[in-house]
Amino acid sequence: MAIVVAAVLSRRTGIATPLVLLVVGIVFSLLPGTPDFELEPDWILLGALPPLLYATAVQVPVIDLRRSFGMITWLSVTLVVVSALAVGAVVHLIAPDVSFAAGVALGAVVSPTDAVAASAIGKRLGLPHRLMTVLEGESLLNDASALVVLRTALLAITAGFSLGDALFDFARAVVLALVIGYAVGHATVWLRSKLADPVLMTAVSFIVPFLAFLPAEEAEASGVVAVVVAGLVTGHHAPRRFSARERLTERTNWLTLQFLIENGVFLLMGLQLESLLRDLDQSNSTVPEVLGLAAVVFVLLAVLRVGFVGVQVLSARRQQPKLDAMRERLDQISDRVDTMEEKGNARTATERGQQRLSQFRRRVARGKADVDYQESEPITARGGAVLSWAGMRGVVTLAAALTIGTEVDERTLLITVAFVVAVASLLIYGGTLPLLIRALGVSGVDPDRQRSEVAELMGDISDTAVASIGPTDAIVIDGQKIDPNVAEEMFGWLDRAREFGGDTTPEALTQASQRMLLQRQFMSLMRDALHEERAIGAYSTAALAQASSLIDAQELRLER
């Protein structure tokens, strides 16, 4: 109930829901008589983290992840490792009682960012798609690198440290996780495509994150990477292997589950404050010491993030001349392929030769699309400023800190510092990020431009489908000859649908737009009539439910 109320307040006030819940949890934890909330780290690392990662990975397009993979790995791997080492060195210098390995453990805990609050703010304010991809992609992978660094640091405290062993364990954990995640993703997609039942498919999808995470962890690999890969594989193949109804049902259920989990963990995070303060009182550390150390760590992380994002922004500017050269090179290759096809020879005349030419053309087209993407959605200085200021830490930071065992000296100090850094980052970054975005004028795609692009895309894929299906008088599907009049009627509907790409102002409504308005009004009147029939009770409940489903499907089609 608190999550739902916080979401309503968030929509009315413009403050991200995680921030509202965090404050509610902190205030509630400090009230007299509030019961203790002890957060077991396994509830987050094994219970909440896998489904959250999977839900995000399924929605991230693989092609967008590939196009921004360099920046994502730079921030999620390199920045995490450097931040952990830098925090370890600084903390050990300021507080000599904290060993360097323990400081690195603290750095590993506070280095990964949580994109939940940033994504909520970015989607509401309409950040460019590429910035959202970088934020979500970074949050998908930085947990894995941070947990591996944390495991290495804790091992160094008890058994010593070896750089060679650490690098080998890191590579082994990633490679094995890739294999497990890829296998689980493909196996579950195949299984779910055979079920042909939205309820069963959704039930299986709830198990997929754990099918990838738990075996990977048992094999001492990265469960986080395995879940992300399984989610990416599922999201990539779902449009072709699952029906629209199945995907819609699954998406609705997962959005609900994701909403409850990701916001619930922020509420639990706030509820931890009182117990952490109590543990701090029982230790040798003081509140000023914790606040001072947390402030130093917070500033250090902010400086490192600004520097690493700045390097990527400068690198993107230097890549511009290379993009022009790459485009010119791709045009030359495309012209050469056209020349080869026009002249023809023994190699290209065969069916296999034509397939190779088609594959080559596809690669060239993909290369041109990548260049267009880099030019149309560059990481500018303003976008870099937004990425730099989106360094919020979340509940994974606190859960990872709680995994530090009692054998580590100053354990309470490290956990409390991590909590203070996470809360400060959420409140400072999350509270001011909307103001920064508005001040910089960073915005996403123009709605009119996006609508025109959709119309153009629909026209292209319609032309391809019409060309592939063949002449109207020779269409045979599953052994059944199609009446040419039926085919011509359908193709005529496609031609009318393209009218939506034109002027859509009220003064210049096309016939297609008028037809759309009429259908919407007709569906609304049918809904009212159905409601009246339900009140009368002359028809069976099953008939009323089926009629309601048919109207729902029609309304969904009109909305699409």
Coordinates of C-alpha atoms in Angstrom, one line a residue:
M1 CA 0.0 0.0 0.0
A2 CA 2.9 2.3 0.8
I3 CA 4.3 1.7 -2.7
V4 CA 1.1 2.5 -4.4
V5 CA 0.6 5.7 -2.4
A6 CA 4.2 6.7 -3.1
A7 CA 3.7 6.1 -6.8
V8 CA 0.6 8.4 -6.8
L9 CA 2.5 11.1 -5.0
S10 CA 5.4 10.7 -7.4
R11 CA 3.2 11.4 -10.4
R12 CA 1.7 14.5 -8.8
T13 CA 4.9 15.9 -7.3
G14 CA 7.4 14.9 -10.0
I15 CA 9.7 13.2 -7.4
A16 CA 10.8 9.7 -8.4
T17 CA 9.0 6.9 -6.5
P18 CA 12.2 5.3 -5.1
L19 CA 13.1 8.6 -3.4
V20 CA 9.7 9.0 -1.8
L21 CA 9.8 5.5 -0.5
L22 CA 13.3 5.9 0.8
V23 CA 12.3 9.0 2.8
V24 CA 9.2 7.2 4.1
G25 CA 11.2 4.3 5.2
I26 CA 13.8 6.5 7.0
V27 CA 11.1 8.5 8.8
F28 CA 9.1 5.4 9.8
S29 CA 12.3 3.7 11.1
L30 CA 12.9 6.6 13.5
L31 CA 9.4 6.6 15.0
P32 CA 9.2 5.2 18.6
G33 CA 7.7 1.7 18.7
T34 CA 8.7 0.8 15.2
P35 CA 9.7 -2.8 15.0
D36 CA 13.2 -3.7 13.9
F37 CA 13.7 -4.5 10.2
E38 CA 16.8 -6.7 9.7
L39 CA 17.5 -7.1 6.0
E40 CA 19.1 -10.4 5.1
P41 CA 21.4 -9.8 2.1
D42 CA 20.3 -13.0 0.4
W43 CA 16.8 -11.6 0.1
I44 CA 18.2 -9.0 -2.2
L45 CA 21.1 -10.7 -3.9
L46 CA 19.3 -14.0 -4.4
G47 CA 15.6 -13.0 -4.3
A48 CA 15.2 -9.5 -5.7
L49 CA 18.2 -8.9 -7.9
P50 CA 17.7 -11.8 -10.4
P51 CA 14.1 -10.9 -11.4
L52 CA 14.9 -7.1 -11.5
L53 CA 17.9 -7.7 -13.8
Y54 CA 15.9 -10.1 -16.0
A55 CA 13.0 -7.7 -16.3
T56 CA 15.3 -4.9 -17.4
A57 CA 17.4 -7.1 -19.8
V58 CA 14.3 -8.4 -21.6
Q59 CA 13.3 -4.8 -22.5
V60 CA 16.8 -3.7 -23.7
P61 CA 17.2 -4.1 -27.5
V62 CA 20.4 -6.1 -28.2
I63 CA 21.2 -3.8 -31.2
D64 CA 21.2 -0.7 -29.0
L65 CA 23.3 -2.5 -26.4
R66 CA 25.8 -3.4 -29.0
R67 CA 26.0 0.1 -30.4
S68 CA 26.8 1.5 -26.9
F69 CA 28.7 -1.5 -25.6
G70 CA 32.0 0.4 -25.5
M71 CA 30.7 3.1 -23.2
I72 CA 28.7 0.6 -21.1
T73 CA 31.7 -1.6 -20.4
W74 CA 33.8 1.4 -19.7
L75 CA 31.5 2.5 -17.0
S76 CA 30.3 -0.8 -15.7
V77 CA 33.7 -2.6 -15.6
T78 CA 36.6 -0.2 -15.8
L79 CA 35.0 2.5 -13.7
V80 CA 33.9 0.0 -11.1
V81 CA 37.4 -1.5 -10.7
V82 CA 39.2 1.8 -10.6
S83 CA 36.6 3.2 -8.1
A84 CA 37.0 0.2 -5.8
L85 CA 40.8 0.5 -5.8
A86 CA 40.7 4.3 -5.4
V87 CA 38.3 4.1 -2.5
G88 CA 40.3 1.4 -0.9
A89 CA 43.5 3.5 -1.0
V90 CA 41.8 6.7 0.2
V91 CA 39.9 5.0 3.1
H92 CA 43.1 3.2 4.2
L93 CA 45.0 6.5 4.1
I94 CA 42.3 8.4 6.1
A95 CA 41.5 5.5 8.5
P96 CA 44.7 3.3 9.0
D97 CA 42.7 0.9 11.1
V98 CA 40.9 -0.2 7.9
S99 CA 43.1 -2.4 5.8
F100 CA 43.5 -1.7 2.1
A101 CA 41.6 -4.9 1.2
A102 CA 38.7 -3.9 3.5
G103 CA 38.7 -0.5 1.8
V104 CA 38.6 -2.1 -1.6
A105 CA 35.6 -4.2 -0.3
L106 CA 33.9 -0.9 0.6
G107 CA 34.8 0.5 -2.8
A108 CA 33.3 -2.5 -4.5
V109 CA 30.1 -2.1 -2.5
V110 CA 29.6 1.6 -3.3
S111 CA 30.9 1.6 -6.9
P112 CA 27.9 0.1 -8.8
T113 CA 25.1 2.5 -9.7
D114 CA 21.4 1.7 -9.6
A115 CA 19.5 3.0 -12.6
V116 CA 16.0 2.5 -11.1
A117 CA 15.6 6.1 -9.9
A118 CA 17.5 7.5 -12.8
S119 CA 15.4 5.5 -15.3
A120 CA 12.2 6.6 -13.6
I121 CA 13.3 10.3 -13.9
G122 CA 14.7 9.9 -17.4
K123 CA 11.6 8.2 -18.8
R124 CA 9.3 10.8 -17.3
L125 CA 11.3 13.7 -18.6
G126 CA 12.0 12.1 -22.0
L127 CA 15.7 11.6 -22.1
P128 CA 17.2 10.5 -25.4
H129 CA 17.0 6.8 -26.1
R130 CA 20.8 6.3 -26.1
L131 CA 21.3 7.9 -22.7
M132 CA 18.6 5.6 -21.3
T133 CA 20.3 2.6 -23.0
V134 CA 23.7 3.5 -21.4
L135 CA 22.1 4.0 -17.9
E136 CA 20.2 0.7 -18.1
G137 CA 23.1 -1.2 -19.7
E138 CA 25.5 0.1 -17.1
S139 CA 23.2 -1.0 -14.2
L140 CA 22.9 -4.5 -15.8
L141 CA 26.6 -5.2 -15.8
N142 CA 28.2 -3.1 -13.0
D143 CA 26.6 -5.3 -10.3
A144 CA 28.5 -8.3 -11.7
S145 CA 31.9 -6.6 -11.8
A146 CA 31.3 -5.1 -8.3
L147 CA 30.4 -8.4 -6.8
V148 CA 33.4 -10.1 -8.3
V149 CA 35.7 -7.4 -7.0
L150 CA 34.0 -7.7 -3.6
R151 CA 34.5 -11.5 -3.5
T152 CA 38.2 -11.0 -4.4
A153 CA 38.7 -8.3 -1.7
L154 CA 37.1 -10.5 1.0
L155 CA 39.2 -13.4 -0.1
A156 CA 42.3 -11.2 0.1
I157 CA 41.5 -10.3 3.7
T158 CA 41.4 -14.0 4.8
A159 CA 43.7 -15.8 2.4
G160 CA 45.9 -13.2 0.7
F161 CA 45.8 -11.7 -2.8
S162 CA 47.2 -12.8 -6.1
L163 CA 46.7 -10.7 -9.2
G164 CA 47.0 -13.6 -11.6
D165 CA 44.4 -15.7 -9.7
A166 CA 42.1 -12.7 -9.5
L167 CA 42.2 -12.1 -13.3
F168 CA 41.7 -15.8 -14.0
D169 CA 38.8 -16.0 -11.6
F170 CA 37.2 -12.9 -13.2
A171 CA 37.6 -14.2 -16.8
R172 CA 36.3 -17.7 -15.8
A173 CA 33.3 -16.2 -14.0
V174 CA 32.3 -14.1 -17.0
V175 CA 32.8 -16.8 -19.6
L176 CA 31.0 -19.5 -17.7
A177 CA 28.2 -17.1 -17.0
L178 CA 27.8 -16.2 -20.6
V179 CA 27.5 -19.9 -21.5
I180 CA 25.0 -20.7 -18.8
G181 CA 22.9 -17.6 -19.5
Y182 CA 22.9 -18.3 -23.3
A183 CA 21.9 -21.9 -22.8
V184 CA 19.1 -21.1 -20.3
G185 CA 17.8 -18.3 -22.5
H186 CA 17.5 -20.5 -25.6
A187 CA 16.1 -23.5 -23.7
T188 CA 13.4 -21.5 -22.0
V189 CA 12.4 -19.7 -25.1
W190 CA 12.0 -23.0 -26.9
L191 CA 10.0 -24.5 -24.0
R192 CA 7.7 -21.5 -23.7
S193 CA 7.0 -21.5 -27.4
K194 CA 5.7 -25.0 -27.1
L195 CA 3.3 -24.2 -24.3
A196 CA 1.0 -21.9 -26.2
D197 CA -0.6 -20.7 -23.0
P198 CA 0.0 -17.1 -21.7
V199 CA -0.5 -18.2 -18.1
L200 CA 1.9 -21.1 -18.3
M201 CA 4.4 -19.0 -20.3
T202 CA 4.4 -16.3 -17.7
A203 CA 4.7 -18.8 -14.9
V204 CA 7.8 -20.2 -16.6
S205 CA 9.2 -16.7 -17.2
F206 CA 9.2 -16.1 -13.4
I207 CA 11.6 -19.0 -13.0
V208 CA 14.0 -18.1 -15.8
P209 CA 16.1 -15.6 -13.7
F210 CA 16.7 -18.2 -11.0
L211 CA 17.4 -20.9 -13.6
A212 CA 20.2 -18.8 -14.8
F213 CA 21.4 -17.2 -11.5
L214 CA 21.6 -20.2 -9.2
P215 CA 23.5 -22.6 -11.4
A216 CA 26.0 -19.9 -12.2
E217 CA 26.6 -19.1 -8.6
E218 CA 27.0 -22.7 -7.7
A219 CA 29.6 -23.0 -10.4
E220 CA 31.3 -19.9 -8.9
A221 CA 30.5 -17.9 -12.0
S222 CA 28.7 -14.5 -12.2
G223 CA 25.0 -15.1 -11.6
V224 CA 24.3 -11.5 -12.6
V225 CA 25.9 -11.9 -16.0
A226 CA 24.0 -15.2 -16.6
V227 CA 20.7 -13.5 -15.8
V228 CA 21.4 -10.6 -18.1
V229 CA 22.4 -12.8 -21.0
A230 CA 19.3 -15.0 -20.5
G231 CA 17.1 -11.9 -20.5
L232 CA 18.8 -10.5 -23.6
V233 CA 18.3 -13.8 -25.5
T234 CA 14.7 -13.9 -24.4
G235 CA 13.9 -10.3 -25.4
H236 CA 15.6 -10.8 -28.8
H237 CA 13.7 -13.9 -29.8
A238 CA 10.3 -13.2 -28.1
P239 CA 8.8 -11.1 -31.0
R240 CA 9.2 -14.1 -33.4
R241 CA 8.6 -17.0 -31.0
F242 CA 5.7 -15.8 -28.9
S243 CA 2.3 -14.5 -30.0
A244 CA 1.1 -11.0 -29.3
R245 CA -1.3 -12.1 -26.6
E246 CA 1.4 -14.1 -24.8
R247 CA 3.8 -11.2 -24.9
L248 CA 1.2 -8.7 -23.7
T249 CA 0.2 -10.9 -20.8
E250 CA 3.8 -11.5 -19.8
R251 CA 4.7 -7.9 -20.1
T252 CA 1.8 -6.8 -17.9
N253 CA 2.6 -9.3 -15.2
W254 CA 6.4 -8.5 -15.3
L255 CA 5.8 -4.8 -15.1
T256 CA 3.7 -5.3 -12.0
L257 CA 6.2 -7.6 -10.4
Q258 CA 9.1 -5.3 -11.3
F259 CA 7.2 -2.2 -9.9
L260 CA 6.6 -3.9 -6.5
I261 CA 10.1 -5.4 -6.1
E262 CA 12.2 -2.4 -7.2
N263 CA 10.2 0.0 -5.1
G264 CA 9.8 -2.3 -2.2
V265 CA 13.6 -2.7 -1.8
F266 CA 14.0 1.1 -1.5
L267 CA 11.4 1.1 1.2
L268 CA 13.3 -1.6 3.0
M269 CA 16.5 0.3 2.6
G270 CA 15.0 3.3 4.4
L271 CA 13.8 1.0 7.2
Q272 CA 17.3 -0.2 7.9
L273 CA 18.5 3.2 9.3
E274 CA 17.5 2.6 12.9
S275 CA 19.2 -0.8 13.1
L276 CA 22.3 0.6 11.6
L277 CA 22.5 3.4 14.0
R278 CA 22.0 1.0 16.9
D279 CA 24.9 -1.2 15.6
L280 CA 27.0 1.9 15.2
D281 CA 26.4 2.9 18.9
Q282 CA 27.7 -0.6 20.0
S283 CA 30.9 -0.2 17.9
N284 CA 34.0 2.0 18.4
S285 CA 33.0 4.3 15.5
T286 CA 31.3 7.7 15.9
V287 CA 28.7 9.4 13.8
P288 CA 31.1 12.3 12.8
E289 CA 33.7 9.7 11.7
V290 CA 31.2 7.9 9.6
L291 CA 29.8 11.1 8.0
G292 CA 33.3 12.4 7.3
L293 CA 34.5 9.2 5.7
A294 CA 31.2 8.9 3.7
A295 CA 31.6 12.5 2.4
V296 CA 35.2 11.7 1.2
V297 CA 34.0 8.5 -0.5
F298 CA 31.0 10.3 -2.1
V299 CA 33.2 13.1 -3.5
L300 CA 35.8 10.7 -4.8
L301 CA 33.1 8.6 -6.6
A302 CA 31.6 11.7 -8.1
V303 CA 35.0 13.0 -9.4
L304 CA 35.8 9.6 -10.9
R305 CA 32.5 9.3 -12.6
V306 CA 32.7 12.8 -14.1
G307 CA 36.2 12.0 -15.4
F308 CA 35.3 8.6 -16.9
V309 CA 32.2 10.0 -18.6
G310 CA 34.2 13.0 -19.9
V311 CA 36.7 10.6 -21.5
Q312 CA 33.9 9.0 -23.4
V313 CA 32.4 12.3 -24.5
L314 CA 35.8 13.4 -25.9
S315 CA 36.3 10.1 -27.5
A316 CA 32.9 10.4 -29.3
R317 CA 34.0 13.8 -30.7
R318 CA 37.2 12.4 -32.0
Q319 CA 35.3 9.5 -33.7
Q320 CA 33.3 11.9 -35.9
P321 CA 36.0 12.1 -38.7
K322 CA 36.2 8.3 -38.6
L323 CA 32.5 8.0 -39.0
D324 CA 32.6 10.0 -42.2
A325 CA 35.4 7.9 -43.5
M326 CA 33.5 4.7 -42.6
R327 CA 30.4 5.9 -44.4
E328 CA 32.4 6.6 -47.5
R329 CA 34.0 3.2 -47.3
L330 CA 30.7 1.5 -46.9
D331 CA 29.3 3.4 -49.9
Q332 CA 32.3 2.2 -52.0
I333 CA 31.7 -1.4 -50.9
S334 CA 28.0 -1.1 -51.7
D335 CA 28.8 0.2 -55.2
R336 CA 31.2 -2.6 -55.8
V337 CA 28.6 -5.2 -54.8
D338 CA 26.1 -3.6 -57.2
T339 CA 28.6 -3.7 -60.0
M340 CA 29.3 -7.4 -59.3
E341 CA 25.6 -8.2 -59.4
E342 CA 25.1 -6.3 -62.6
K343 CA 28.0 -7.9 -64.4
G344 CA 27.3 -11.4 -63.0
N345 CA 29.7 -14.3 -63.0
A346 CA 29.8 -18.0 -62.2
R347 CA 30.0 -17.3 -58.4
T348 CA 27.1 -14.9 -58.2
A349 CA 24.8 -16.7 -60.6
T350 CA 24.3 -19.7 -58.3
E351 CA 21.8 -19.7 -55.4
R352 CA 24.6 -19.9 -52.9
G353 CA 26.3 -16.9 -54.5
Q354 CA 23.0 -14.9 -54.3
Q355 CA 22.7 -15.8 -50.6
R356 CA 26.3 -14.5 -50.0
L357 CA 25.5 -11.3 -51.8
S358 CA 22.4 -10.9 -49.8
Q359 CA 24.3 -11.4 -46.5
F360 CA 27.0 -9.0 -47.6
R361 CA 24.4 -6.4 -48.4
R362 CA 22.8 -6.9 -45.0
R363 CA 26.2 -6.3 -43.3
V364 CA 26.8 -3.2 -45.3
A365 CA 23.3 -1.9 -44.5
R366 CA 23.9 -2.7 -40.8
G367 CA 27.2 -0.8 -40.9
K368 CA 25.5 2.2 -42.4
A369 CA 22.7 2.1 -39.8
D370 CA 25.3 2.0 -37.1
V371 CA 27.0 5.1 -38.5
D372 CA 23.6 6.9 -38.8
Y373 CA 22.9 6.0 -35.1
Q374 CA 26.2 7.3 -33.9
E375 CA 25.6 10.6 -35.8
S376 CA 22.0 11.0 -34.9
E377 CA 22.4 10.2 -31.2
P378 CA 25.8 11.3 -30.1
I379 CA 26.9 11.5 -26.5
T380 CA 27.2 15.3 -26.2
A381 CA 28.6 17.3 -23.4
R382 CA 25.0 17.9 -22.1
G383 CA 24.3 14.2 -22.2
G384 CA 27.6 13.5 -20.5
A385 CA 26.6 15.9 -17.7
V386 CA 23.4 13.9 -17.2
L387 CA 25.2 10.6 -17.2
S388 CA 27.7 12.0 -14.7
W389 CA 24.9 13.2 -12.4
A390 CA 23.1 9.9 -12.6
G391 CA 25.5 8.1 -10.2
M392 CA 22.8 7.0 -7.7
R393 CA 23.5 3.9 -5.5
G394 CA 20.7 1.6 -4.5
V395 CA 19.7 -1.2 -2.2
V396 CA 22.2 -3.6 -3.9
T397 CA 24.9 -1.5 -2.3
L398 CA 23.5 -2.1 1.2
A399 CA 22.8 -5.8 0.5
A400 CA 26.4 -6.3 -0.7
A401 CA 27.8 -4.5 2.3
L402 CA 25.8 -6.8 4.6
T403 CA 27.7 -9.8 3.1
I404 CA 30.9 -8.6 4.6
G405 CA 31.5 -11.1 7.4
T406 CA 32.2 -10.5 11.1
E407 CA 35.8 -11.5 10.6
V408 CA 36.5 -8.2 8.9
D409 CA 37.6 -5.5 11.3
E410 CA 35.5 -2.3 11.3
R411 CA 32.6 -4.2 9.6
T412 CA 30.0 -1.9 11.2
L413 CA 31.9 1.2 10.0
L414 CA 32.1 -0.1 6.4
I415 CA 28.4 -1.0 6.3
T416 CA 27.3 2.3 7.8
V417 CA 29.5 4.3 5.4
A418 CA 28.1 2.4 2.4
F419 CA 24.5 3.1 3.6
V420 CA 25.2 6.9 4.1
V421 CA 26.8 7.1 0.6
A422 CA 23.9 5.3 -1.0
V423 CA 21.3 7.4 0.7
A424 CA 23.2 10.6 0.0
S425 CA 23.5 9.7 -3.7
L426 CA 19.8 9.0 -4.0
L427 CA 18.7 12.1 -2.3
I428 CA 21.3 14.5 -3.8
Y429 CA 21.5 13.1 -7.4
G430 CA 17.9 11.9 -7.6
G431 CA 16.5 15.2 -6.1
T432 CA 18.4 17.5 -8.4
L433 CA 18.6 15.4 -11.6
P434 CA 15.3 16.6 -13.0
L435 CA 16.4 20.2 -12.5
L436 CA 19.7 19.5 -14.3
I437 CA 17.9 17.8 -17.2
R438 CA 15.5 20.8 -17.6
A439 CA 18.3 23.3 -17.2
L440 CA 20.4 21.7 -19.9
G441 CA 17.5 21.2 -22.2
V442 CA 18.2 17.5 -22.9
S443 CA 15.2 16.0 -24.6
G444 CA 14.4 12.9 -26.5
V445 CA 12.9 12.3 -29.9
D446 CA 10.3 14.8 -31.2
P447 CA 6.9 13.1 -31.3
D448 CA 6.1 14.3 -34.8
R449 CA 9.4 13.0 -36.0
Q450 CA 8.8 9.6 -34.3
R451 CA 5.3 9.3 -35.7
S452 CA 6.7 10.0 -39.3
E453 CA 9.4 7.4 -38.7
V454 CA 6.9 4.8 -37.6
A455 CA 4.7 5.5 -40.7
E456 CA 7.8 5.2 -42.9
L457 CA 8.8 1.9 -41.2
M458 CA 5.3 0.5 -41.6
G459 CA 5.4 1.4 -45.3
D460 CA 8.7 -0.3 -45.8
I461 CA 7.8 -3.5 -44.1
S462 CA 4.4 -3.6 -45.9
D463 CA 6.2 -3.2 -49.3
T464 CA 8.5 -6.1 -48.4
A465 CA 5.7 -8.3 -47.2
V466 CA 3.6 -7.6 -50.4
A467 CA 6.6 -8.3 -52.6
S468 CA 7.3 -11.6 -50.8
I469 CA 3.7 -12.9 -50.9
G470 CA 3.7 -12.6 -54.7
P471 CA 1.1 -11.7 -57.3
T472 CA -2.5 -11.5 -56.1
D473 CA -3.7 -14.2 -58.6
A474 CA -1.1 -16.8 -57.5
I475 CA -1.2 -16.7 -53.7
V476 CA -1.3 -20.2 -52.1
I477 CA -1.1 -20.5 -48.3
D478 CA -1.0 -23.9 -46.6
G479 CA -2.3 -25.5 -49.8
Q480 CA -5.2 -23.1 -49.9
K481 CA -5.5 -20.8 -53.0
I482 CA -6.5 -17.2 -51.9
D483 CA -9.2 -15.4 -53.9
P484 CA -7.5 -12.5 -55.8
N485 CA -10.4 -10.2 -54.7
V486 CA -9.6 -10.9 -51.0
A487 CA -5.9 -10.2 -51.6
E488 CA -6.6 -6.9 -53.5
E489 CA -9.0 -5.8 -50.7
M490 CA -6.3 -6.4 -48.1
F491 CA -3.6 -4.6 -50.1
G492 CA -6.1 -1.7 -50.6
W493 CA -6.4 -1.6 -46.8
L494 CA -2.6 -1.3 -46.5
D495 CA -2.6 1.6 -49.0
R496 CA -5.3 3.4 -46.9
A497 CA -3.3 2.8 -43.7
R498 CA -0.4 4.8 -45.1
E499 CA -2.5 7.9 -45.1
F500 CA -1.7 8.2 -41.4
G501 CA 1.7 9.5 -42.3
G502 CA 0.3 12.7 -43.7
D503 CA -1.1 15.8 -42.0
T504 CA -3.0 14.8 -38.8
T505 CA -4.3 18.2 -37.7
P506 CA -8.0 18.4 -37.0
E507 CA -8.5 20.7 -40.1
A508 CA -7.0 18.2 -42.4
L509 CA -8.1 14.8 -41.2
T510 CA -7.6 12.1 -43.9
Q511 CA -10.2 9.5 -44.6
A512 CA -8.1 7.0 -42.6
S513 CA -8.0 9.3 -39.6
Q514 CA -11.8 9.9 -39.8
R515 CA -12.3 6.1 -40.0
M516 CA -10.1 5.8 -36.9
L517 CA -12.2 8.3 -35.0
L518 CA -15.4 6.6 -36.1
Q519 CA -14.1 3.2 -34.9
R520 CA -13.1 4.6 -31.5
Q521 CA -16.5 6.1 -31.0
F522 CA -18.2 2.9 -32.1
M523 CA -16.1 0.9 -29.7
S524 CA -17.0 3.3 -26.9
L525 CA -20.7 2.9 -27.6
M526 CA -20.4 -0.9 -27.8
R527 CA -18.7 -0.8 -24.4
D528 CA -21.6 1.2 -22.9
A529 CA -24.1 -1.2 -24.5
L530 CA -22.2 -4.2 -23.1
H531 CA -22.3 -2.6 -19.6
E532 CA -26.0 -2.2 -19.9
E533 CA -26.5 -5.8 -21.0
R534 CA -24.3 -6.9 -18.1
A535 CA -26.6 -5.0 -15.7
I536 CA -29.7 -6.6 -17.3
G537 CA -28.3 -10.1 -17.1
A538 CA -30.0 -11.6 -20.1
Y539 CA -26.8 -13.1 -21.4
S540 CA -24.5 -15.6 -19.7
T541 CA -21.4 -14.5 -17.9
A542 CA -19.2 -16.5 -20.3
A543 CA -20.8 -14.7 -23.3
L544 CA -20.4 -11.3 -21.7
A545 CA -16.7 -12.0 -20.9
Q546 CA -16.0 -13.2 -24.4
A547 CA -17.6 -10.1 -25.9
S548 CA -15.6 -7.9 -23.5
S549 CA -12.4 -9.6 -24.6
L550 CA -13.2 -9.0 -28.3
I551 CA -13.9 -5.3 -27.6
D552 CA -10.6 -5.1 -25.6
A553 CA -8.7 -6.6 -28.5
Q554 CA -10.2 -4.2 -30.9
E555 CA -9.4 -1.2 -28.7
L556 CA -5.9 -2.4 -28.3
R557 CA -5.5 -2.6 -32.1
L558 CA -6.8 0.9 -32.4
E559 CA -4.4 2.1 -29.8
R560 CA -1.4 0.5 -31.5

